[in-house]
Short mmCIF file of C-alpha atoms in Angstrom, two decimals:
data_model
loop_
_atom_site.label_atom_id
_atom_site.label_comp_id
_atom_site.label_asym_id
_atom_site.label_seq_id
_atom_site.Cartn_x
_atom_site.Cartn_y
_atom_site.Cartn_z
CA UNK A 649 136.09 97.29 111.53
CA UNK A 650 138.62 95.40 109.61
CA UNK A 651 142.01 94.31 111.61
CA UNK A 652 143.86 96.52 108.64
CA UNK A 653 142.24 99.42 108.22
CA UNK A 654 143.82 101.67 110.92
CA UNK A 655 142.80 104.85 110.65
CA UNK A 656 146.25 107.21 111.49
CA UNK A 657 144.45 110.49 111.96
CA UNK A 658 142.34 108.60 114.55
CA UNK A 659 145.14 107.08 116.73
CA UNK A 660 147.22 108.52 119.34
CA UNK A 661 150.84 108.00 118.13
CA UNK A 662 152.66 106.37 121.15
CA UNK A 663 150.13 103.19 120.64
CA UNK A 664 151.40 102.39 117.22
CA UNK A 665 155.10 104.66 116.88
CA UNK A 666 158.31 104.83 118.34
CA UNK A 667 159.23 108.44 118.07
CA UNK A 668 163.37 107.89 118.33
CA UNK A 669 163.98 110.91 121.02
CA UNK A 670 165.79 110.91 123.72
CA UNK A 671 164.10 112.86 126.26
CA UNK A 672 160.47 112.72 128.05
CA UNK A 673 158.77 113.99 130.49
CA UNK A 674 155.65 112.32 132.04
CA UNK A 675 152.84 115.13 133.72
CA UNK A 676 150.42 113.34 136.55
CA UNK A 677 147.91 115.51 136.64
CA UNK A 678 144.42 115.54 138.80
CA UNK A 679 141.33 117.48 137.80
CA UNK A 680 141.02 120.34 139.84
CA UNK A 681 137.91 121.75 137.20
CA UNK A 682 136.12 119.24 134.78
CA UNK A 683 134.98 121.83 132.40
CA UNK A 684 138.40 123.50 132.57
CA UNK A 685 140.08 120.47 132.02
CA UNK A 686 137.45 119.55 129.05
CA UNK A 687 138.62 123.00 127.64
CA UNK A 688 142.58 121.62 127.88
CA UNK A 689 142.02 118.54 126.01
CA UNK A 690 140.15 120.30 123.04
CA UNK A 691 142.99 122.35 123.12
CA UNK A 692 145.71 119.61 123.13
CA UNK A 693 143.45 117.67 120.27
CA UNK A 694 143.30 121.03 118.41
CA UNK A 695 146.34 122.45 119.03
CA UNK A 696 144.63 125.76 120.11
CA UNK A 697 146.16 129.03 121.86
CA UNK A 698 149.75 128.12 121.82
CA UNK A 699 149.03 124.61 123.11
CA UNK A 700 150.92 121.80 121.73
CA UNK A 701 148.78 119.41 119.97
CA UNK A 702 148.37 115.80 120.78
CA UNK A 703 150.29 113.40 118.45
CA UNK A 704 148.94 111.38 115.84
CA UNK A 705 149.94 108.08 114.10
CA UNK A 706 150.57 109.13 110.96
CA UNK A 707 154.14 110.18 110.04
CA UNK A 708 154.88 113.48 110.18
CA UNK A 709 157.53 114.79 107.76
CA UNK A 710 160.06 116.85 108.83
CA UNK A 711 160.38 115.57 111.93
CA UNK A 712 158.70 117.46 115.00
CA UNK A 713 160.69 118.51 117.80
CA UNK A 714 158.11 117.15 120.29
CA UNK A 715 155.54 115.01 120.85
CA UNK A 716 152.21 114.42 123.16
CA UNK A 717 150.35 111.95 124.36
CA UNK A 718 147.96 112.06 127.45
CA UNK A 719 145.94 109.17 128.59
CA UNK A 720 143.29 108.70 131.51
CA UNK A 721 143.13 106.92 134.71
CA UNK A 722 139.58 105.07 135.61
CA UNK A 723 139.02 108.15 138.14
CA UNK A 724 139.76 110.71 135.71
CA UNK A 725 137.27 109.53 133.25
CA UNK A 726 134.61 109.74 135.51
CA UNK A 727 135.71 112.95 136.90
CA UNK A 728 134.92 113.73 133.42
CA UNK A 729 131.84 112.58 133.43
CA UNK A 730 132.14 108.81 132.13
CA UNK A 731 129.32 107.27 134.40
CA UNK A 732 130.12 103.86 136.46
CA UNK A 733 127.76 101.86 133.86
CA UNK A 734 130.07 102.89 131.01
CA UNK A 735 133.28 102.37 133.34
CA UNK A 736 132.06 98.76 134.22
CA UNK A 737 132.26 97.90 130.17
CA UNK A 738 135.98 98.78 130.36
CA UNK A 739 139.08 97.02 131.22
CA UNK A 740 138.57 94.85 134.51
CA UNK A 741 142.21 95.65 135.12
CA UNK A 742 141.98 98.93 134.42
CA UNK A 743 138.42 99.42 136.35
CA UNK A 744 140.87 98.10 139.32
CA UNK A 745 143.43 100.32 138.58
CA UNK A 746 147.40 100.24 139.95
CA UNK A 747 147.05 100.62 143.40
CA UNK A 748 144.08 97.97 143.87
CA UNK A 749 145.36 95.11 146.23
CA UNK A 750 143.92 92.23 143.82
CA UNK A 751 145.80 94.28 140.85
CA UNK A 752 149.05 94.43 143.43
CA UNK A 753 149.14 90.63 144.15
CA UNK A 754 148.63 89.90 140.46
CA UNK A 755 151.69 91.57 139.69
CA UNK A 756 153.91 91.34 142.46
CA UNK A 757 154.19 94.76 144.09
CA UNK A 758 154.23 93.76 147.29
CA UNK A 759 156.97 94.42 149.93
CA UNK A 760 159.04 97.66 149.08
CA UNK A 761 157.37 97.66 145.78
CA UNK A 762 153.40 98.10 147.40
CA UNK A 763 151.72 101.09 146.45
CA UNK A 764 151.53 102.17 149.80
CA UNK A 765 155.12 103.34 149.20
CA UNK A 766 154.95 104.35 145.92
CA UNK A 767 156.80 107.97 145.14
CA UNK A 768 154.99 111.67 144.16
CA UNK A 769 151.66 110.81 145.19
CA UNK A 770 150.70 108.04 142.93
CA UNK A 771 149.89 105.79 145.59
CA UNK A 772 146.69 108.06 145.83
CA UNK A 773 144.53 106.78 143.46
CA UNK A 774 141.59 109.69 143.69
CA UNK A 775 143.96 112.05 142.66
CA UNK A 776 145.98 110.63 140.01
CA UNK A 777 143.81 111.41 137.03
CA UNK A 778 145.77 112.05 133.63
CA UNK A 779 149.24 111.28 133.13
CA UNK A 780 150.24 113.44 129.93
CA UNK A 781 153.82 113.06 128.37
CA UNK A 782 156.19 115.05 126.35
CA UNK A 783 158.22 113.42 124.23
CA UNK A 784 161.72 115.19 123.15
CA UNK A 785 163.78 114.50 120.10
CA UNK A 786 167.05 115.72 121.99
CA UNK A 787 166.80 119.75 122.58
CA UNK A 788 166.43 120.82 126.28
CA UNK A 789 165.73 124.28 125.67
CA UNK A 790 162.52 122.37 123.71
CA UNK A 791 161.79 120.41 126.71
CA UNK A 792 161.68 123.46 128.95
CA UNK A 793 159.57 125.31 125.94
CA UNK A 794 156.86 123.20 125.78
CA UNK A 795 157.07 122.34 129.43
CA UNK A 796 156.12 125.74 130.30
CA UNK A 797 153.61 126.01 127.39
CA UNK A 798 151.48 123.22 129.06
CA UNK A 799 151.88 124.00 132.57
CA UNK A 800 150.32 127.92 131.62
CA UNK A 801 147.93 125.62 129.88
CA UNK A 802 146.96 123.35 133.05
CA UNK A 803 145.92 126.55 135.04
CA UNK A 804 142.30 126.21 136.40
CA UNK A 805 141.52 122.93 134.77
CA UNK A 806 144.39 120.58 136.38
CA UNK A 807 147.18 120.32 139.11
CA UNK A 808 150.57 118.64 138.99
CA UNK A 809 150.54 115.72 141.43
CA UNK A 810 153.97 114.80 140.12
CA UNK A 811 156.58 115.04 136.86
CA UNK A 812 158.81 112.37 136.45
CA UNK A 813 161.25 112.74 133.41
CA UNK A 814 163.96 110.36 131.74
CA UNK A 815 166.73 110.06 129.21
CA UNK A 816 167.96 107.81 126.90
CA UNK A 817 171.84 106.99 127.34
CA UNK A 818 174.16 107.62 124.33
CA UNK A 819 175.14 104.52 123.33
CA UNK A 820 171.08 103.49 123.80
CA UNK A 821 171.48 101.39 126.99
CA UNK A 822 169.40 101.06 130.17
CA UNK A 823 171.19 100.81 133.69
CA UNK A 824 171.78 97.14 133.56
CA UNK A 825 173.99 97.54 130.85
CA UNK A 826 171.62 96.18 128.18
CA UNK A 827 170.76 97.68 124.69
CA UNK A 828 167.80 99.43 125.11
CA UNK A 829 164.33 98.88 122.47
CA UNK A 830 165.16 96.04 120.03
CA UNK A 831 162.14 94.16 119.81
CA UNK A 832 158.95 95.99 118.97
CA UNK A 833 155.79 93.52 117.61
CA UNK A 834 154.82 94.06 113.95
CA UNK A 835 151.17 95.12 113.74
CA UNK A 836 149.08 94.95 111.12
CA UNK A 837 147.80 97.30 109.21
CA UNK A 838 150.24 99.47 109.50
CA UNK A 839 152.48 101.13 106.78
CA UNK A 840 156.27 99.57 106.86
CA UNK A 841 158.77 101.39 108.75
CA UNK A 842 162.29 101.90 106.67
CA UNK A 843 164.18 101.61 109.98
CA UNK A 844 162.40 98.52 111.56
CA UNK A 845 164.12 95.24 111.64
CA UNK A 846 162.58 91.98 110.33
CA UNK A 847 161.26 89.94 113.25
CA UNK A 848 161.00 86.21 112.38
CA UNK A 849 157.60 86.03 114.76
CA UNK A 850 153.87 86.24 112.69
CA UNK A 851 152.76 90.15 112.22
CA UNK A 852 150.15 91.12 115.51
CA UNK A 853 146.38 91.77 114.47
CA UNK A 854 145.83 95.50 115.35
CA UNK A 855 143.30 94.64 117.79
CA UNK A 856 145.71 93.28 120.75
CA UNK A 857 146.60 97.36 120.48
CA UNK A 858 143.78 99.01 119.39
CA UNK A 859 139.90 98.72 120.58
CA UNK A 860 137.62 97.91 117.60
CA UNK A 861 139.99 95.62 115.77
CA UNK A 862 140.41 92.59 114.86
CA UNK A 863 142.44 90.88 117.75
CA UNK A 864 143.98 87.43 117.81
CA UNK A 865 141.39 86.09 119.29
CA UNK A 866 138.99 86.91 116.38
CA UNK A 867 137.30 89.12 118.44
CA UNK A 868 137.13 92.61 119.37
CA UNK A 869 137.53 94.48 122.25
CA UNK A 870 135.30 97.49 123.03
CA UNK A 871 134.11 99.57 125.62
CA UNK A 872 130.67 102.34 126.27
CA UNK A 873 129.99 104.78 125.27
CA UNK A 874 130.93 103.71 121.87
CA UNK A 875 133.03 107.32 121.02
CA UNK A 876 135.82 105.71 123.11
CA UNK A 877 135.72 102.49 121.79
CA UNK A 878 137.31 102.56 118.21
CA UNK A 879 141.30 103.26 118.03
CA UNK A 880 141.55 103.91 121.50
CA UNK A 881 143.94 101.33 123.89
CA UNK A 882 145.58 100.96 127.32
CA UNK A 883 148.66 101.96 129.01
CA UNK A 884 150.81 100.84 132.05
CA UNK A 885 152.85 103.60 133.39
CA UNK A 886 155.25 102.17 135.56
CA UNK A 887 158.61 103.97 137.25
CA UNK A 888 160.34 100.74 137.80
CA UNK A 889 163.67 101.50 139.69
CA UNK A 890 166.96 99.54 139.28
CA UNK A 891 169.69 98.14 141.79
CA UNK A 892 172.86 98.50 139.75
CA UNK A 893 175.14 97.60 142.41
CA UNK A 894 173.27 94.78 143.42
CA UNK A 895 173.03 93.50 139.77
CA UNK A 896 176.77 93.51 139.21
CA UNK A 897 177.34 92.10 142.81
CA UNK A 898 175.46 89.43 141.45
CA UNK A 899 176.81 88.76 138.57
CA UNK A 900 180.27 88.80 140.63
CA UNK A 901 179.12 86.08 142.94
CA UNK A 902 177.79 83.92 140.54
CA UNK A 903 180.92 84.31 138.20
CA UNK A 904 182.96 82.98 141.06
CA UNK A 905 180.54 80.51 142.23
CA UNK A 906 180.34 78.81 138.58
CA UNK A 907 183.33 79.83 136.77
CA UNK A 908 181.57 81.42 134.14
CA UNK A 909 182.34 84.63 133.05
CA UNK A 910 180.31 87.77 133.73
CA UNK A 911 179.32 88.74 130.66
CA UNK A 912 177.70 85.63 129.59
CA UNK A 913 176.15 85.46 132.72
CA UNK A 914 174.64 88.78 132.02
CA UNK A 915 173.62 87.18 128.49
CA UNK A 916 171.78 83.57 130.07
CA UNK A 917 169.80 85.97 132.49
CA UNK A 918 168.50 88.37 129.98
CA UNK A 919 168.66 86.06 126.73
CA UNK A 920 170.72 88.55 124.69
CA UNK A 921 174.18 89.87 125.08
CA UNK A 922 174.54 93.59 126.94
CA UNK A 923 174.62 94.60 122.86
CA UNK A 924 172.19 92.99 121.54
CA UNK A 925 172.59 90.08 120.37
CA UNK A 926 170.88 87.00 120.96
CA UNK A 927 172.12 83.96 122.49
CA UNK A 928 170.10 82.10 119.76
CA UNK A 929 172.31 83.66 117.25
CA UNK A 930 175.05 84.18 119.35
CA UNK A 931 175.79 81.57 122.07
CA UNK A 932 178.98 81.42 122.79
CA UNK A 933 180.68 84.80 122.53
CA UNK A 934 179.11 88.60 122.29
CA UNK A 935 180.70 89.59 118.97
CA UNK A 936 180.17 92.80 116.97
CA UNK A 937 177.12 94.04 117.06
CA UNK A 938 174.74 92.34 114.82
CA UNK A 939 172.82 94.23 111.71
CA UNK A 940 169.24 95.43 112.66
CA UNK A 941 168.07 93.25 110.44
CA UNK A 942 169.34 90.42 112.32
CA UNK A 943 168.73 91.62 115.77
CA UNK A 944 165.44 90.53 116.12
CA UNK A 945 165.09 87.67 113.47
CA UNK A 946 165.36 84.15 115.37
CA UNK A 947 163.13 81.97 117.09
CA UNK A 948 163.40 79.16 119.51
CA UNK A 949 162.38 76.48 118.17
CA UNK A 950 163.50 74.65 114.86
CA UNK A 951 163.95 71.05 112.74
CA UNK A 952 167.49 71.67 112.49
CA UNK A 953 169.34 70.70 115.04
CA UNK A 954 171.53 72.95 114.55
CA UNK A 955 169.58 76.06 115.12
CA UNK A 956 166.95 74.70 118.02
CA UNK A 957 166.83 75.58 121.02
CA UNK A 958 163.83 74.10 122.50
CA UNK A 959 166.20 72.72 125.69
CA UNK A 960 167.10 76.45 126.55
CA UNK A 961 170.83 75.77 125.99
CA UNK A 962 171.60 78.65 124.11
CA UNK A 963 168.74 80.85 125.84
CA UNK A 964 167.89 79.57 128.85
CA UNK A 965 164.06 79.29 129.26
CA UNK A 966 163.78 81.36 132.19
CA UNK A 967 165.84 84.07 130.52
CA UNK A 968 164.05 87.64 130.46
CA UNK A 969 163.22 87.36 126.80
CA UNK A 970 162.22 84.36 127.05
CA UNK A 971 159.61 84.50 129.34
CA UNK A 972 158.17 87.62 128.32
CA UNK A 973 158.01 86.26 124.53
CA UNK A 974 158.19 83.01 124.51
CA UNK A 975 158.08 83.39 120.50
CA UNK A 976 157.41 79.34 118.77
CA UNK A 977 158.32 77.73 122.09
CA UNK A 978 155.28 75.50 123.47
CA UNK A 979 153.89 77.26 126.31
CA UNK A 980 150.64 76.16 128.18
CA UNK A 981 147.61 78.78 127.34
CA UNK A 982 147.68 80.82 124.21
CA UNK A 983 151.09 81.35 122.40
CA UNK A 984 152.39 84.58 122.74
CA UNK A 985 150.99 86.07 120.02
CA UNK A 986 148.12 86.88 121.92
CA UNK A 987 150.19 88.29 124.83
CA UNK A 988 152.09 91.06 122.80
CA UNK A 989 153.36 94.45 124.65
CA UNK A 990 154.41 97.45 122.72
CA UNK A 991 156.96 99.35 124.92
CA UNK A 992 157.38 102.85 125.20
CA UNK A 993 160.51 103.33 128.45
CA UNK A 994 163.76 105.47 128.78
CA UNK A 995 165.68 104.99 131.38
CA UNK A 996 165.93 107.77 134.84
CA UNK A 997 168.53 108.62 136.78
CA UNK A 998 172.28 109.12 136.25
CA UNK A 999 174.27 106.35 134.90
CA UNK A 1000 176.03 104.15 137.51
CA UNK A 1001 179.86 104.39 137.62
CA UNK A 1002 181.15 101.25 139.66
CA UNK A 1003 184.22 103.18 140.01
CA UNK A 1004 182.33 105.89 141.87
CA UNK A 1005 179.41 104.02 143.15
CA UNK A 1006 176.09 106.20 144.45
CA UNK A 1007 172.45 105.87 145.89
CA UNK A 1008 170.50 108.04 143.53
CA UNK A 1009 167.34 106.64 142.15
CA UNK A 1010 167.53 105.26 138.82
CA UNK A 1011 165.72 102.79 136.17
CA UNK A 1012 163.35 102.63 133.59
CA UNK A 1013 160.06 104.62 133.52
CA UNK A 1014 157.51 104.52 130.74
CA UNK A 1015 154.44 102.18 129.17
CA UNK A 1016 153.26 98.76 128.20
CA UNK A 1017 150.56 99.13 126.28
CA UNK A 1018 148.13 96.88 124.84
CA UNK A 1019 144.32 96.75 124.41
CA UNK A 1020 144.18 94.27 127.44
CA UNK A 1021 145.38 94.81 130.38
CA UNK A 1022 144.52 91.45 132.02
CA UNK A 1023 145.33 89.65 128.80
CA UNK A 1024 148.30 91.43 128.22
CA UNK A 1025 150.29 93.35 130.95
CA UNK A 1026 148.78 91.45 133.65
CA UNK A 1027 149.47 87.74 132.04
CA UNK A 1028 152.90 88.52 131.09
CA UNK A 1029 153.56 89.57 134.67
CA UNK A 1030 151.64 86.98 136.42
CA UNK A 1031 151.80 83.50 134.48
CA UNK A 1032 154.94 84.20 132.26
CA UNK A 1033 157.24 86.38 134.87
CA UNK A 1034 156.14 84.79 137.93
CA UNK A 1035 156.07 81.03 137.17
CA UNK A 1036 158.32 78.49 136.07
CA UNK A 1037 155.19 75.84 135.12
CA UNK A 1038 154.20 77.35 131.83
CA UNK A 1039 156.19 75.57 129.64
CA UNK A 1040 155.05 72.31 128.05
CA UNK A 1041 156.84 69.15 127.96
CA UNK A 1042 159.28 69.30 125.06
CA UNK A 1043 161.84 66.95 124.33
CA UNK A 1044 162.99 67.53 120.65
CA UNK A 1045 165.02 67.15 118.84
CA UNK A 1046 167.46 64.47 120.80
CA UNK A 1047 165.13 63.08 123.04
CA UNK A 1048 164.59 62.60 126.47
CA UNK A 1049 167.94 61.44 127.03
CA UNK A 1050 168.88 65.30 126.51
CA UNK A 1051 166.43 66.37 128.54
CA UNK A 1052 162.78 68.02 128.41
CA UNK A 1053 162.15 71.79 128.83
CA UNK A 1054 159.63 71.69 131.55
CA UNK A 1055 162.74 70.30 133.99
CA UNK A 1056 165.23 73.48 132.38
CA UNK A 1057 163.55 76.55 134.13
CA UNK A 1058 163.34 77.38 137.55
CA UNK A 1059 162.17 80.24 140.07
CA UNK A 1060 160.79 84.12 138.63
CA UNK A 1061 161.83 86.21 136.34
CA UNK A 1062 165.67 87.60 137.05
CA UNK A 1063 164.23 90.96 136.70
CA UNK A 1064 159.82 91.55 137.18
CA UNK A 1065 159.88 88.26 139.51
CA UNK A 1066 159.41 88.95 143.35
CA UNK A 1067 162.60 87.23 143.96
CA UNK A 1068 163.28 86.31 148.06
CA UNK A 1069 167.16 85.35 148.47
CA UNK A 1070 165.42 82.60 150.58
CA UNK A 1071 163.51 81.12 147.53
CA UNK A 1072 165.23 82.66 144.02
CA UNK A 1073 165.73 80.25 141.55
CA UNK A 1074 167.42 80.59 138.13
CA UNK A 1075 168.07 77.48 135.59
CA UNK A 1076 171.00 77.52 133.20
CA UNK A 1077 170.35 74.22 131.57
CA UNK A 1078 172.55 71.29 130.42
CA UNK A 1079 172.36 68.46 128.35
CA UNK A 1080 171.00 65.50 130.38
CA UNK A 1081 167.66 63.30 131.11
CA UNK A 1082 165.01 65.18 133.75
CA UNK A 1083 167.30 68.09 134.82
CA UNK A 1084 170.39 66.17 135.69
CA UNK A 1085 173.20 68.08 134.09
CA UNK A 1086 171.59 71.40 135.47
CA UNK A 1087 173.14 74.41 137.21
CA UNK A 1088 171.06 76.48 139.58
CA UNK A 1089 171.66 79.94 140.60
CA UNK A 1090 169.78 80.64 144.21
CA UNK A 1091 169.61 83.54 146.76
CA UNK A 1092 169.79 86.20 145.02
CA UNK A 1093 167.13 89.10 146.21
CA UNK A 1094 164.70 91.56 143.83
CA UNK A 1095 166.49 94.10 141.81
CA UNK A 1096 163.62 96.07 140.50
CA UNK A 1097 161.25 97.66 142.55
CA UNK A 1098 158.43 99.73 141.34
CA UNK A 1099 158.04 103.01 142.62
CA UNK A 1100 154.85 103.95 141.12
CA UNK A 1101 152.24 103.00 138.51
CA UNK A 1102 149.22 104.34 136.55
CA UNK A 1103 146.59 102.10 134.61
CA UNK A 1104 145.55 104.59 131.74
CA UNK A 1105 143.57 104.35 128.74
CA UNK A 1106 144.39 106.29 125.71
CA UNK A 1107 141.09 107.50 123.58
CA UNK A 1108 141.63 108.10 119.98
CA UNK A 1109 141.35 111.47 118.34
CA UNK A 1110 137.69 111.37 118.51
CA UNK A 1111 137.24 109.99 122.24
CA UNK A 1112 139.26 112.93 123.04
CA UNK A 1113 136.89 115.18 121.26
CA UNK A 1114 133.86 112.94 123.33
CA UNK A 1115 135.60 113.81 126.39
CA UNK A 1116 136.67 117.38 126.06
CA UNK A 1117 132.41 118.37 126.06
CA UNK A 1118 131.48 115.69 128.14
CA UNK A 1119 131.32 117.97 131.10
CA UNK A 1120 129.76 120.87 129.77
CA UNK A 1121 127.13 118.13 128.10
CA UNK A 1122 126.50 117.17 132.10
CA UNK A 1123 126.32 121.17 132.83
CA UNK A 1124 128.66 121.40 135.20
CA UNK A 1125 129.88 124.27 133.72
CA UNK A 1126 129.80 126.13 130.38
CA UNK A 1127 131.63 124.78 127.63
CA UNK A 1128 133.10 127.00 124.74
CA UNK A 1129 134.18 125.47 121.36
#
């Protein structure tokens, strides 16, 4: 199958789409009857008895109130009847699945983040089967509409383990303060968007998103039996929950501690200032807002002085952005083409007031998805995130006498590392041979911790079809089309 012929009809619409709504809800559901539940999904595929129908990739014009997506868990394919020789051809990640202890180490949710503490049941692997979400353009009244169509729907086939919903802000930021969604990878193959901004990195072969496509690699990736393996692709659900307070106490310290001010503190952590715009483009002060089609258009690296950044000194090299897209810098492995994420997250939880300051739970909740987890997800978190050695020695364009980039980064990531006030580390660089006009930042503690996660996989139109008979093909239990 060619890398560019993607066929729309085929794909589930949350691999490929941003749907621009603010609300969701996210259904983890376990199979309580295989038939039944083969019954729901040819219902959700075609959009039978009042049932919403699953979302596909192509556009849909007017706009829908609603959307749906559903995708599988390891144990919920074979509690539909996928056998453990067609399982071992998928996914090693996902064959592991979120609560594993290899897949835990790899990723660092260990401590208060371990799945042994994870919230509404998701720390129970055998149970957490499908996790099915509903995707709002803005209307509550919709959300509770649909909400109750597919719970009258889940009777007999599935049971609610847990619902988890979220929000987007108004003014499209996440807890942290930071504009939410900017920078989405352009794959290929599929039609132009009107509303996407340019992105300065190379377009993404389909297959690092979609199973039986071209992928940067040249290769393919595929799973048995072979009606999941075309158009189908991975997700990782994560609820990943936020310490506000702690953030801004940070920043506080740190302002004091260095003299620099807390917003551009804010901006050398993450790479980009709380509105967007990148230090790249913008490094000394946050300005107005830039265009779109500016947003997202800059790399790190360049043969005029003037605009590179290979030192970090506009972006620091352990900034958030940075290390999850490194973009043209050098970087040991692959570049990070091949280590692409689409994101699908909305923030939870109320907004934090500092002036009125509260416990409640609140962060981001969504996917990563990506059509290898290991490759993808799992490299991001574990090479990029976690250590500060993947950066090659890089000296341009000055010279060593300005420094190299492999001295200029330091620690984990501010935000998915498994940062230990004890050992935290964070680099804002300076001009200077080996390191020696560095700043450090230290002892600061984690401020994200997950509180639950879901390795899925997300079958195309047809897989879904495959699945919904599987079980009556196995006679458990008669099947009615």
């Amino acid at each position: 199958m060619s890398d560019s012929a993607i066929d729309l009809d085929d794909v589930q619409g949350v691999i490929v789409r941003g749907y621009r709504v603010r609300l969701v809800r996210h259904f983890v559901l376990t199979i309580t009857d295989a038939a039944a539940a083969g019954q729901l999904i040819e219902a959700l595929v075609r959009g039978r008895a009042g049932v919403p129908m699953i979302t596909r990739a192509r556009l849909i014009e007017p706009k829908p109130a609603s959307f749906v997506n559903i995708g599988f868990s390891a144990a919920g394919l074979a509690a539909l009847g996928v056998t453990a020789a067609q399982l071992a051809s998928f996914d090693p990640a996902f064959q592991r699945g979120a609560t594993d202890p290899v897949t835990a180490a790899t990723v660092g949710d260990a401590g208060a983040s371990a799945p042994e503490r994870w919230i509404g049941g998701l720390d129970n692997a055998a149970r957490v089967h499908i996790v099915l979400s509903l995707w709002v353009v803005s209307s509550a009244e919709v959300m509770a509409t649909v909400s109750a169509q597919l719970r009258a729907a889940f009777a007999g086939g599935v049971s609610e383990l847990t619902v988890q919903d979220g929000g987007e802000f108004s003014d499209n930021s996440v807890h942290f303060g930071y504009r939410h969604g900017i920078a989405q990878p352009t794959i290929i193959g599929m039609p132009p968007r009107k509303r996407d901004a340019p992105d300065a990195q190379p377009p993404v072969p389909a297959g690092e998103f979609l199973l039986g496509h071209l992928n940067a690699a040249g290769g393919t990736y595929r799973v048995l039996p072979q009606e999941l393996s075309n158009n189908s692709s991975y997700g990782v659900f994560r609820i990943l929950e936020q310490d506000v307070a702690g953030f801004e106490a940070m920043l506080a310290r740190y302002a004091a501690e260095t003299g620099i001010d807390t917003g551009m503190l804010a901006a050398k952590l993450m790479g980009r200032w709380r509105n967007g715009n990148p230090l790249t483009l913008s490094p000394v002060a946050q300005g107005t807002p830039l265009p779109d089609r500016e947003m997202n258009n800059f790399n790190f690296v360049s043969t005029n002085p003037a605009m590179d950044d290979t030192l970090g000194l506009k972006c620091p090299i352990g900034a958030h952005i940075r290390r999850n897209n490194p973009r043209d810098a050098a970087v040991i492995g692959t570049d990070s083409t091949h280590h692409r994420l689409v994101r699908r997250s909305m923030p939870y939880g109320p907004q934090y007031d500092p002036a009125v300051p509260d416990t409640q739970p609140r962060g981001l909740i969504g996917f990563f998805i990506n059509a290898s987890i290991r490759n993808q997800f799992e490299f991001l978190t574990s090479e990029w995130n976690r250590r500060d050695d993947f950066v090659k020695s890089a000296t341009r364009p000055e010279g060593a006498a300005a420094g190299n980039a492999v001295y200029n980064i330091s620690g984990e990531d501010f935000l998915a590392g498994v940062n230990d006030p004890a050992s935290s580390s964070f680099t804002l660089p300076g001009k200077g041979p080996k390191g020696s006009a560095n700043r450090t930042l230290e002892g600061f503690a984690r401020l994200v911790t997950t509180r639950g996660g879901v390795y899925c996989f997300f079958p195309s139109i047809k897989g879904l079809l495959y699945l919904a008979q599987l079980p009556a093909a196995a006679g458990t239990a008669p099947y009615q089309r």
